[in-house]
XYZ file of C-alpha atoms in Angstrom:
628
model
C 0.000 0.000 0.000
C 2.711 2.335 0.524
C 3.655 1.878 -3.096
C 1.077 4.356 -3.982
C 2.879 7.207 -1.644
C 5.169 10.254 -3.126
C 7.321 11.691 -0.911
C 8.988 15.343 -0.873
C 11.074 15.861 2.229
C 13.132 19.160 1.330
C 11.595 22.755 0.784
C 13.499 23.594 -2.713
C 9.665 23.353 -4.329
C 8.300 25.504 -1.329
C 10.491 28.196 -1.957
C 10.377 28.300 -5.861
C 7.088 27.604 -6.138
C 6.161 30.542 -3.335
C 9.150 32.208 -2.786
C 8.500 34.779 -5.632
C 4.916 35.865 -4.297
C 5.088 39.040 -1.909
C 3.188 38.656 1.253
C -0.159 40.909 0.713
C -3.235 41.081 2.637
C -5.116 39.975 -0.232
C -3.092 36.882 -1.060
C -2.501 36.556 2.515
C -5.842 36.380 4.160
C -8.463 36.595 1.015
C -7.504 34.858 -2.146
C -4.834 32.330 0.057
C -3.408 29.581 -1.343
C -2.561 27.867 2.126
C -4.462 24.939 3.151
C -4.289 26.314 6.543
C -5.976 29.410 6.023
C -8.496 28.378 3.374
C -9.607 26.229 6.691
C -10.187 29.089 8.637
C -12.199 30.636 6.128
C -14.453 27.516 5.514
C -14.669 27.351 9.322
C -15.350 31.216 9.817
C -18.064 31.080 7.000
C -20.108 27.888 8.113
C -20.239 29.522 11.690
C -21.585 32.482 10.034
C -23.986 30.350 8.270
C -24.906 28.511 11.336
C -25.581 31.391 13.509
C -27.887 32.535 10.251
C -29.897 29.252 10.547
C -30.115 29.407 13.992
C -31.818 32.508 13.951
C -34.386 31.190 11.071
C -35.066 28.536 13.566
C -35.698 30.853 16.292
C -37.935 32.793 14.139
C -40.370 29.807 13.343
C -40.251 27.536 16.418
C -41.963 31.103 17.707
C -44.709 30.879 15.329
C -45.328 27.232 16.679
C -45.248 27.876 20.415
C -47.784 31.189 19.618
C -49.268 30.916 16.638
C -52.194 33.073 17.185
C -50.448 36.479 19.062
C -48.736 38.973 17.538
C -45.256 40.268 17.645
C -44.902 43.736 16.930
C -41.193 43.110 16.535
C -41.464 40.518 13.948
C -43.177 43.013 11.861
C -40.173 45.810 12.405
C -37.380 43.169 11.889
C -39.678 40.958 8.700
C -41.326 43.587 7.296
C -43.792 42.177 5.102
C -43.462 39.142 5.738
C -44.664 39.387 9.421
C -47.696 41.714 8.471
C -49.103 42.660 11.863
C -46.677 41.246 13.951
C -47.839 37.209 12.348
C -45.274 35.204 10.428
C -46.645 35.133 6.406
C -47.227 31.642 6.372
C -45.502 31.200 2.938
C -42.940 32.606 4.678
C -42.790 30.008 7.145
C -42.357 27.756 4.314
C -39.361 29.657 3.661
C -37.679 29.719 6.751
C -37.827 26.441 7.107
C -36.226 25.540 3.536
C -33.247 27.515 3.506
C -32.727 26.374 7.668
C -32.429 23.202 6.264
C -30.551 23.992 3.239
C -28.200 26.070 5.044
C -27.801 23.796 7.611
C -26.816 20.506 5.852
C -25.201 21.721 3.222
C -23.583 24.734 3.811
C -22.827 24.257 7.911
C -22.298 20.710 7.640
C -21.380 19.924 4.382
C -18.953 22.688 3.237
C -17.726 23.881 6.776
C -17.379 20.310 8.802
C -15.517 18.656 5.727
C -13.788 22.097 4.078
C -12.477 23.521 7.552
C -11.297 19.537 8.721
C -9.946 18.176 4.830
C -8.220 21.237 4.330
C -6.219 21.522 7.901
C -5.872 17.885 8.660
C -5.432 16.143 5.151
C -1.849 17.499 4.501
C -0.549 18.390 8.177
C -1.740 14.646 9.646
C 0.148 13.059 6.145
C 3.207 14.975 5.878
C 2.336 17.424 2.853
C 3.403 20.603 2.327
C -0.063 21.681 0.963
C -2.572 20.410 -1.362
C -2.299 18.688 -4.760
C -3.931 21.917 -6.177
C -3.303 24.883 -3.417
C -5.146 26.984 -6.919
C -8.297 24.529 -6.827
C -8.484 24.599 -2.838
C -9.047 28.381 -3.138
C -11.546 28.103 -6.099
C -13.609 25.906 -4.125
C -13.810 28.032 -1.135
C -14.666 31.548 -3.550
C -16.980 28.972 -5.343
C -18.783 28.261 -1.449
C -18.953 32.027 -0.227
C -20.661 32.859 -2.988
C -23.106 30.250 -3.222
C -23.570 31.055 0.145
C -24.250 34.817 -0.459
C -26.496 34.040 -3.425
C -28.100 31.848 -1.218
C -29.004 34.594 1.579
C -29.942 37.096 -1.366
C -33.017 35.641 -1.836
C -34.634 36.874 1.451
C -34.061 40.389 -0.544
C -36.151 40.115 -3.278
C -40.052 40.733 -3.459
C -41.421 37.435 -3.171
C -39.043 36.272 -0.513
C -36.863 32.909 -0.825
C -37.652 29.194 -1.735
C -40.258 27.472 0.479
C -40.247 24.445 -1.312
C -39.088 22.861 1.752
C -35.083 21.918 1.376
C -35.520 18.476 -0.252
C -37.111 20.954 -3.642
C -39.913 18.798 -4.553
C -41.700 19.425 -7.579
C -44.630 20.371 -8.454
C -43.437 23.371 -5.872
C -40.152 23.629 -7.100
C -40.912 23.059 -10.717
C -43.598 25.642 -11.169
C -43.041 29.106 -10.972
C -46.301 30.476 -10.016
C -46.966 27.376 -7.699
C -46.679 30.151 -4.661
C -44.637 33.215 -3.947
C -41.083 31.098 -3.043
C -41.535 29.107 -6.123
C -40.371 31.742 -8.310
C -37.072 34.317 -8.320
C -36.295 32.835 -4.830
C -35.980 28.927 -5.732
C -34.203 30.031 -8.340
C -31.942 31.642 -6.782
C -31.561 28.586 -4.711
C -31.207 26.268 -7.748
C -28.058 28.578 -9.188
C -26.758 28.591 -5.540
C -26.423 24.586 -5.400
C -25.090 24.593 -8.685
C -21.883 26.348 -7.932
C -21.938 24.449 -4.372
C -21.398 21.231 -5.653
C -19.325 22.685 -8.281
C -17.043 23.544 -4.889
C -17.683 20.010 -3.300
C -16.470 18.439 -6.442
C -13.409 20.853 -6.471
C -12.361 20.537 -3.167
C -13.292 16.271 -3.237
C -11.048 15.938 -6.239
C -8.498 17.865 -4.375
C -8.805 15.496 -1.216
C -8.492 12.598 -2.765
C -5.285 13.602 -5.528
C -3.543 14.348 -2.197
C -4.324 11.337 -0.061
C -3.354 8.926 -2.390
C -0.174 10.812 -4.094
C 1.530 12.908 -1.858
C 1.828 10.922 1.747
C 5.402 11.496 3.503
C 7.696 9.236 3.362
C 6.440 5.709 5.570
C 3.093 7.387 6.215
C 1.057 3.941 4.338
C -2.878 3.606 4.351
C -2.810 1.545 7.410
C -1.102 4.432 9.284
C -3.189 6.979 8.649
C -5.653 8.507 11.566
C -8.967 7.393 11.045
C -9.964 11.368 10.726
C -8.180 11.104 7.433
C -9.752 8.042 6.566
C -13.365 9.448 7.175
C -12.210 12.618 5.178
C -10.793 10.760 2.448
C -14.234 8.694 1.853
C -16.276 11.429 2.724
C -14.997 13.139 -0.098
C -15.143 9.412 -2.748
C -18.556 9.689 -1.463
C -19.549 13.829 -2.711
C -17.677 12.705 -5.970
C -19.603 10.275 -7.230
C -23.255 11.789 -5.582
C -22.831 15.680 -6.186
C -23.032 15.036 -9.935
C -26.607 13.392 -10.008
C -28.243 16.345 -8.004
C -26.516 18.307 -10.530
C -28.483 16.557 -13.276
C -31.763 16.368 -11.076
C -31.461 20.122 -10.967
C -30.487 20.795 -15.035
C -33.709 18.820 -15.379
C -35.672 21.001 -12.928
C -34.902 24.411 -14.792
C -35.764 22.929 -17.948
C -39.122 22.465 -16.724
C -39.032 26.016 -15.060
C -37.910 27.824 -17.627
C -38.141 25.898 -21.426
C -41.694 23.786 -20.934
C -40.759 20.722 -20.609
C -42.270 17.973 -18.800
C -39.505 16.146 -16.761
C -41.431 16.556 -13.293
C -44.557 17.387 -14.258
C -47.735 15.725 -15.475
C -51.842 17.091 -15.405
C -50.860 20.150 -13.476
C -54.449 22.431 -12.360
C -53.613 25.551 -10.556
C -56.224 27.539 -8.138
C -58.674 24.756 -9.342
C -59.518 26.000 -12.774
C -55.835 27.064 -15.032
C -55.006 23.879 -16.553
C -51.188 23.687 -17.349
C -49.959 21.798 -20.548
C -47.452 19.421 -18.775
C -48.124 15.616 -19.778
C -45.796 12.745 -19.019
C -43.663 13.918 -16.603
C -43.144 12.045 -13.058
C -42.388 14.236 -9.368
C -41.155 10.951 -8.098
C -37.906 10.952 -10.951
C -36.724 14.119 -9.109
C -36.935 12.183 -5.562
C -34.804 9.441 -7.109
C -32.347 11.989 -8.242
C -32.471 13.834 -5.144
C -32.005 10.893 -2.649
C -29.609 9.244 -4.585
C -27.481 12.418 -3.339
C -29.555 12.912 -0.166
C -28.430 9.644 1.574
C -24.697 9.213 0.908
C -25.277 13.249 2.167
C -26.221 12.051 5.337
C -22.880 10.033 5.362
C -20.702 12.975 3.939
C -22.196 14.846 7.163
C -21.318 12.578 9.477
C -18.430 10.667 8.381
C -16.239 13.497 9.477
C -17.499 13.596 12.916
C -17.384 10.081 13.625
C -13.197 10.411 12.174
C -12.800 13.503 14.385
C -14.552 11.746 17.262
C -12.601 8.883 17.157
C -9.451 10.897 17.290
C -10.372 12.938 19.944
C -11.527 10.411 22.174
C -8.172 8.108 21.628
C -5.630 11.316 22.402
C -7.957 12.310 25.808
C -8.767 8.154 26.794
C -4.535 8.025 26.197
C -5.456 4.627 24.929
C -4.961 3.169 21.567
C -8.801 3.471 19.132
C -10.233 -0.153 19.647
C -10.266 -1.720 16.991
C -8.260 0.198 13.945
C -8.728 -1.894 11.073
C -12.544 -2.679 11.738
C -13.531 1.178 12.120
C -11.786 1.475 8.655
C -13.497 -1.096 7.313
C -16.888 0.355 8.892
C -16.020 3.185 7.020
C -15.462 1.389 3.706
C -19.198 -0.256 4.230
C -20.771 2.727 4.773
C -19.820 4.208 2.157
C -20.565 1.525 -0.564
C -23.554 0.775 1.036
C -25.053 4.899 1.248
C -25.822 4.189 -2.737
C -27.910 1.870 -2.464
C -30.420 2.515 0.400
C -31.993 5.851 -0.955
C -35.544 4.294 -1.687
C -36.050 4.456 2.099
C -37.239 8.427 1.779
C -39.464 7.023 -0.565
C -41.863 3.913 1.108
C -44.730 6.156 1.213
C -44.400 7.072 -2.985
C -46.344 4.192 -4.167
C -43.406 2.284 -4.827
C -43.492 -1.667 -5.535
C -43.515 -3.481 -1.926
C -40.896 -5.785 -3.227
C -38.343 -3.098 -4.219
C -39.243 -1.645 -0.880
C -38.485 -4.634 1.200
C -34.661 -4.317 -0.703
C -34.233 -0.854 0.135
C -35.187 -2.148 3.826
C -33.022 -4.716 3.784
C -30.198 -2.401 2.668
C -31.239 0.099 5.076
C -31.029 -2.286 7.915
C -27.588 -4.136 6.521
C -25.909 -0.467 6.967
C -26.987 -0.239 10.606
C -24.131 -3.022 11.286
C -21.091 -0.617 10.261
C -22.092 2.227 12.358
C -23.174 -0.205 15.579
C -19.191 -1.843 14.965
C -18.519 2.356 15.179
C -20.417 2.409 18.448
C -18.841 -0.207 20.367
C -15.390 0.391 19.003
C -15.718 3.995 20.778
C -17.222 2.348 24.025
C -14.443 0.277 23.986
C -11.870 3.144 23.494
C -13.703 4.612 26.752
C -13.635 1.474 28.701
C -10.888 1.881 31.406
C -9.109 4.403 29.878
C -7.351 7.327 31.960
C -9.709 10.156 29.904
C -9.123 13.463 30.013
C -12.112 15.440 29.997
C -11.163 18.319 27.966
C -13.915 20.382 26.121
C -12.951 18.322 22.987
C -13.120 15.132 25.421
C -17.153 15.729 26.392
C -18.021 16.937 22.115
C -16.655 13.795 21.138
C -18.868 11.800 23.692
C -21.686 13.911 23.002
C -21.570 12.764 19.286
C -21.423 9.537 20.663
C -24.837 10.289 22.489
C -26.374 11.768 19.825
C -25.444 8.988 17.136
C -26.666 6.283 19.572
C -30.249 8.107 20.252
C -30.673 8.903 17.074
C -29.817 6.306 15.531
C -32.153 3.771 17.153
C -35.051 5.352 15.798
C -33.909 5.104 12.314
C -34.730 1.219 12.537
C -38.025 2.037 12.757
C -38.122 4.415 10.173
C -36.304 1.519 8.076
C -38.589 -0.679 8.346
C -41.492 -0.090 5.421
C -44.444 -0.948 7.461
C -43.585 1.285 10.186
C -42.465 3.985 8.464
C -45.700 4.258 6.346
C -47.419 5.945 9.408
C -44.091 7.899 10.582
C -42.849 9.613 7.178
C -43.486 13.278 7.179
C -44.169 13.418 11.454
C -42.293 15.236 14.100
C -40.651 11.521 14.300
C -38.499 11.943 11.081
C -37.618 15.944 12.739
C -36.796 14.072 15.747
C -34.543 11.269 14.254
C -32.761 13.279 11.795
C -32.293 16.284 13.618
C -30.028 13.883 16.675
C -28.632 11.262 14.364
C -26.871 14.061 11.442
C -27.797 17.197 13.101
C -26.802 17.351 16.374
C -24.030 14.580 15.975
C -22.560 16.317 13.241
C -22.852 19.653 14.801
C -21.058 18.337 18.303
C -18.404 16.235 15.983
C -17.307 19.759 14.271
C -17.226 21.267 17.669
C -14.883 18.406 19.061
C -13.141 18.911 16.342
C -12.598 22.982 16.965
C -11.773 22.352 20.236
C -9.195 20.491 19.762
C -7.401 21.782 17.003
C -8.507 25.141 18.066
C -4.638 25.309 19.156
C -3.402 24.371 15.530
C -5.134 26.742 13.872
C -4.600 29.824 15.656
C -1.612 29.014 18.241
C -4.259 29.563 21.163
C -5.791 27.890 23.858
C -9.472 28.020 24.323
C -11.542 28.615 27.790
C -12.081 24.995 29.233
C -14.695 26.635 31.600
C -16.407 28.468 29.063
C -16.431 24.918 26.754
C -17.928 23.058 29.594
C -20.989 25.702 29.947
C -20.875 25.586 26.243
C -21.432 21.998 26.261
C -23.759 21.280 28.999
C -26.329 23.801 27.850
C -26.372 22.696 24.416
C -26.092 19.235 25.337
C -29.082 19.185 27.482
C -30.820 21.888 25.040
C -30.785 19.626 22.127
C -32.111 16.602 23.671
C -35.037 19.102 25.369
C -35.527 20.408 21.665
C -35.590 16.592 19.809
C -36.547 14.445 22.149
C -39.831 15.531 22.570
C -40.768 15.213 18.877
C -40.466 11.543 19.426
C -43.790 11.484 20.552
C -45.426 13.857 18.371
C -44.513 11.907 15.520
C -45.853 9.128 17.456
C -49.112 10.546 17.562
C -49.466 11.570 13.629
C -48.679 15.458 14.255
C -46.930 16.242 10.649
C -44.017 18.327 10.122
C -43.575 21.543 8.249
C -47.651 22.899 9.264
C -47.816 26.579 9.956
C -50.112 26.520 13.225
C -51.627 22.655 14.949
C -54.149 24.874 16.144
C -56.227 24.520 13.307
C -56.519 20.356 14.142
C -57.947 19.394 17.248
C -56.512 16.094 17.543
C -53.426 18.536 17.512
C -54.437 21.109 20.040
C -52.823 18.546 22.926
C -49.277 19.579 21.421
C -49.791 23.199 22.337
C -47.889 23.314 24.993
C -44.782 20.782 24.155
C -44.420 23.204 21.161
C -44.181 25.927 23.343
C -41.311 24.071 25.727
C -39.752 23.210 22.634
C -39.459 26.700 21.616
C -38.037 27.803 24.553
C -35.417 24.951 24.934
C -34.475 25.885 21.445
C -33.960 29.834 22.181
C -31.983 28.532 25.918
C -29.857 26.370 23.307
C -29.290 29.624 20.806
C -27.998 31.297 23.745
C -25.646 29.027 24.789
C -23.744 29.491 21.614
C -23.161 33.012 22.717
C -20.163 31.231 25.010
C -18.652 29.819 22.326
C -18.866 32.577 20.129
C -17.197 34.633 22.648
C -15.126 31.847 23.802
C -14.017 31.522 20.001
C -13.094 35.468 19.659
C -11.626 36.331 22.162
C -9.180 33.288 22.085
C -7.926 33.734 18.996
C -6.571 37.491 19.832
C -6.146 37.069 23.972
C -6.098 33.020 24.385
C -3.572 31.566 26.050
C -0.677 30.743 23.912
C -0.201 27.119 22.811
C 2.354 24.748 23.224
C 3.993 22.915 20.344
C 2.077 19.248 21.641
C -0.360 20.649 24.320
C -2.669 17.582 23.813
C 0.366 14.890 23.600
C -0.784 13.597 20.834
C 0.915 11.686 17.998
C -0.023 12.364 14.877
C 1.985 14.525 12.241
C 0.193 17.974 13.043
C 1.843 18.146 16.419
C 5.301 18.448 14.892
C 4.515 21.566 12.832
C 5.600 24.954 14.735
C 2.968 26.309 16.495
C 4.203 29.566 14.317
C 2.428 29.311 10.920
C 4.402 29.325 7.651
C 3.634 28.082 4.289
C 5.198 24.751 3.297
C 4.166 23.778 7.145
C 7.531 22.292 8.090
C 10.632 24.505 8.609
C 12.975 22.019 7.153
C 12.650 17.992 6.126
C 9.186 16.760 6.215
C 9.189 13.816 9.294
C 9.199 10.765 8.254
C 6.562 8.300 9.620
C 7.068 4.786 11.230
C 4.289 3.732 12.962
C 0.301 4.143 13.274
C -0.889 7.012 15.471
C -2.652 5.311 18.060
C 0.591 4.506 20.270
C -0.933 5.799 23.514
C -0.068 4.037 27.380
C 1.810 1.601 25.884
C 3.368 -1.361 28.387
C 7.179 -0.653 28.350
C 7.242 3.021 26.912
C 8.732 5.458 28.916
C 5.871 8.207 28.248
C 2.113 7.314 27.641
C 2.651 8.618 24.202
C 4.772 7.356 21.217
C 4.992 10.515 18.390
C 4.350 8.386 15.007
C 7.582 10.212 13.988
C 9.351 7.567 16.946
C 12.025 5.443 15.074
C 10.928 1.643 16.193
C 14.541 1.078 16.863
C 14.407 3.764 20.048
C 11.036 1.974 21.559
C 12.505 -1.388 21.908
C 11.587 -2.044 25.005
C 7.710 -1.246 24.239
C 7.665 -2.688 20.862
C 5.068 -5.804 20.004
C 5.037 -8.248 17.241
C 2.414 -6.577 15.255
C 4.659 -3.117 15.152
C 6.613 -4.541 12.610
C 4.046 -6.114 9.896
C 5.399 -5.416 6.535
C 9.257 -4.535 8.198
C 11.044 -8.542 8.626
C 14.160 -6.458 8.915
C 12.801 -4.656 11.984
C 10.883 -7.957 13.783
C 14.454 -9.520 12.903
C 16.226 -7.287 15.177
C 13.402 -6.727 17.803
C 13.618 -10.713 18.141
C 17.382 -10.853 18.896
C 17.341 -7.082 21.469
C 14.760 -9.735 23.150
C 16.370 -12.562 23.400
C 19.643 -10.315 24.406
C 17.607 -8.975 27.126
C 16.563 -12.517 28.285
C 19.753 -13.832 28.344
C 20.411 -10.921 30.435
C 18.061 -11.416 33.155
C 18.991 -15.058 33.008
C 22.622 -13.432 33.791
C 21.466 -11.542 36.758
């Protein structure tokens, strides 16, 4: 495996191929070509676009705790689209789609993968910077302005797309369908388009430099299992990206030429008959999920590789069970394409294709269960640390173990006929990739926190960080469990329209206010994050005695990361509290010859030379003790 490695350890190609360009602002800290910053900047925009969503969140989960009274400050801050202090209910609508837009794609998507890929990928391998530092800044311009195309739309007349974020036609696919169906959705539509035109970018870029340009000794089997879930995460938005892509070439033709991809015996407002024949809504849902559930995956993969590391460095014990929570990996990601159809039980589809997607669905519960218990393991006994990194990581944990349970029953066809489109699919979705995605990413920023800006952060201020949203999600999701349970559907305006719904009143309302409590909390970390970066504490070169490759670099930045030859690597980075080593850490940049006294069989697979010479230092020291 370490055939496919190509090694540069000098810095003659760092200085010719940099040397000439003068240090500007702009080239410095807005059109960089450093991996490292271009990961600040994918970090500082998805918080941006986070804190956005949050808001829209805040905004509607009002309208369901008090539908019927007014707020005359939604009117001053909405405008017309909170006409006597009421949230427009297209409007609603709205919200709702580009919170969910925003939030998977754009927050989860763009900044969990772009901020981790682009700091981790060549500092954890031993590469100076990416196989194209050019394309790694073209993706990022390509995802701020998707992003600010994306926001645009609450500017114009009509107000955004309310299509809800999944863009189902006939909504999406006719203009006059209602007031987000028109300028706004397609605004959203160009939006994706250059999105994914970054994801594929910035995937291509990923991968070229994962398999090409590892240091020297640094083969698949010794990469960190962050890398790992980086470097599949980003297979994964290769070969998916491109069929929303043509999904959404089809949807515009139908928007904006006639034709009849989506569409078929349209009436609107019950009498204008619209000449669409043929066409099929439930094409564009094939399209769609056959992006939408390796998405899932390309949102949490990342987590679950940041997780892992996080939790090995602060348990100081080696991740239980490498090879299996690579292979996890692997399975998860060939099975994502081929368990889409379960969106889709409640589409008339034939029961016999649905049993295979539910077999499928059910098959790719074993990887991430192998996951689970390989992190409980990791836990079990181990001297942990309980850093703010420490309790994200766990949290994810949580969060993946909650909500993931009640994806078997939304797996399983007969069940999920009377579950699709209730509070239960909020619910499960909303723990399982939401908030174990979110807390993943936050692990993740608290640990490397120290990497990226030569800071520490506030422990205390990441512990009331944590605990409040910790407890404030599960106050926000759990609850919806039971709605579900009871029929109440997702995306209505007001439940007090329904009787049967009336009884929800009142969890709606504790909802709401769980979810504002858990919008304040991120106030800490916000503040925690600012004023760190400027007045932190300043970091040490190793402050989390960790192994991998990162914790070599100087905690100084410069471009080319190392000062002079790149380390070379010689064993995998899980060497923590090992029997006979003199620390309870072992730097993967260790020669095997200067651990001899720690060193096990299995160190030197692939090295006869080395288990050659391990075998006679032990017999040496046997004959030895025999001496003595």
């Amino acid at each position: 495996m370490s055939t496919l490695a190509v090694h540069d350890h000098g810095v003659a190609h760092h200085e010719d191929d940099h040397g000439h360009h003068k240090a500007t602002f702009l080239n410095t800290y807005v059109f960089s070509m450093d991996h490292k910053m271009i990961a600040k900047q994918f970090l500082i925009t998805g918080m941006a676009m986070a804190f956005i969503a949050m808001i829209l969140s805040v905004l509607f989960r009002i309208q369901l705790a008090y539908p019927d009274r007014a707020f005359p400050l939604m009117e001053t801050l909405l405008g017309r689209f909170a006409p006597g202090g009421r949230l427009d209910s297209n409007f609603y609508l709205a919200l709702v789609t580009i919170h969910g837009t925003i939030m998977v794609f754009f927050v989860l998507t763009a900044g969990l993968s772009g901020t981790f890929a682009n700091l981790l990928i060549p500092l954890q391998l031993g590469v100076r910077d990416m196989a194209s530092p050019f394309m790694n800044m073209l993706s990022y311009w390509f995802f701020f302005i998707a992003s600010v195309i994306m926001l645009s739309s609450f500017f114009i007349q009509k107000g955004p797309a309310s299509g809800g974020w999944t863009i189902y036609p006939p909504l999406s696919a006719l203009p006059k369908a209602m007031p987000g169906s028109g300028m706004g959705m397609t605004l959203w539509l160009i939006s994706m388009t250059l999105f994914i035109a970054s994801q594929l970018m910035a995937g291509i870029n990923y991968v070229s430099t994962i398999l090409n340009m590892r240091t020297k000794g640094m083969d698949l089997w010794k990469m960190p299992l962050s890398v790992w879930a980086l470097f599949l995460t980003a297979v994964l938005g290769v070969l998916s990206f491109p069929v929303l892509v043509a999904g959404v070439v089809l949807l515009i033709f139908d928007r904006s030429f006639g034709t009849s991809f989506y569409l078929s015996e349209i009436v609107l407002n019950s009498s204008q008959v619209q000449p669409f024949e043929g066409g099929s809504p439930i094409l564009f849902q094939h399209l769609f999920w056959f992006l939408g559930h390796p998405e899932v995956y390309i949102v949490i993969m990342p987590a679950m590789g940041i997780s892992s590391e996080v939790m090995s460095v602060n348990s100081r014990k080696p991740i239980f069970g490498y090879h299996a929570m690579v292979y996890s990996l692997i399975g998860i990601t060939v099975l994502s394409f081929i368990v889409w159809g379960h969106h889709m039980f409640v589409t008339g589809m034939n029961p016999f294709l649905g049993g295979v997607f539910m077999i499928t669905t059910l098959i790719i519960a074993v990887p991430s269960a192998v996951k689970t218990f390989n992190w409980l393991a990791t836990l079990w006994r181990g001297n942990i640390r309980f850093t703010s990194a420490m309790l994200f990581a766990i949290g994810m944990v949580s969060f993946f173990i909650s909500g993931g349970l009640t994806g078997i029953f939304l797996g399983n066809a007969a069940l999920d006929i009377n579950l699709h489109d209730t509070y239960f699919v909020v619910a499960h979705f909303h723990l399982v990739m939401g908030s174990a995605a979110i807390f993943g990413m936050l692990a993740g920023v608290y640990h490397w926190f120290p990497k990226m800006f030569g800071r520490m952060m506030n422990e205390r201020l990441g512990y009331l960080h944590f605990w409040l949203t910790f407890i404030g999600a599960y106050l926000v999701f759990f609850p919806m469990h039971f709605m579900g349970l009871d029929g109440v559907p997702r995306r209505y305006y007001a439940f007090t329209e329904f009787e049967s719904m009336k009884q929800w009143l009142s969890v709606n309302t504790f909802i709401t206010w769980a979810a504002i409590m858990s919008a304040v909390a991120q106030l800490a970390f916000l503040f925690n994050f600012v004023h760190s970066i400027f007045w932190g504490k300043k970091a040490t070169q190793n402050p989390w005695e960790s192994n991998t490759l990162e914790w070599t670099t100087p905690v100084e930045h410069l471009h080319g990361n190392w000062p002079g030859e790149i380390p070379t690597v010689y064993r995998w980075p899980y060497d923590y509290s090992k029997p006979g080593a003199e620390h309870d850490f072992i730097p993967q940049t260790t020669p095997l010859s200067e651990t001899m006294s720690s060193n096990l069989p299995h160190d030197f697979e692939d090295n006869p030379i080395g288990l050659e010479e391990h075998t006679k230092w032990a017999s040496t020291q046997k004959s030895n003790e025999e001496v003595k």
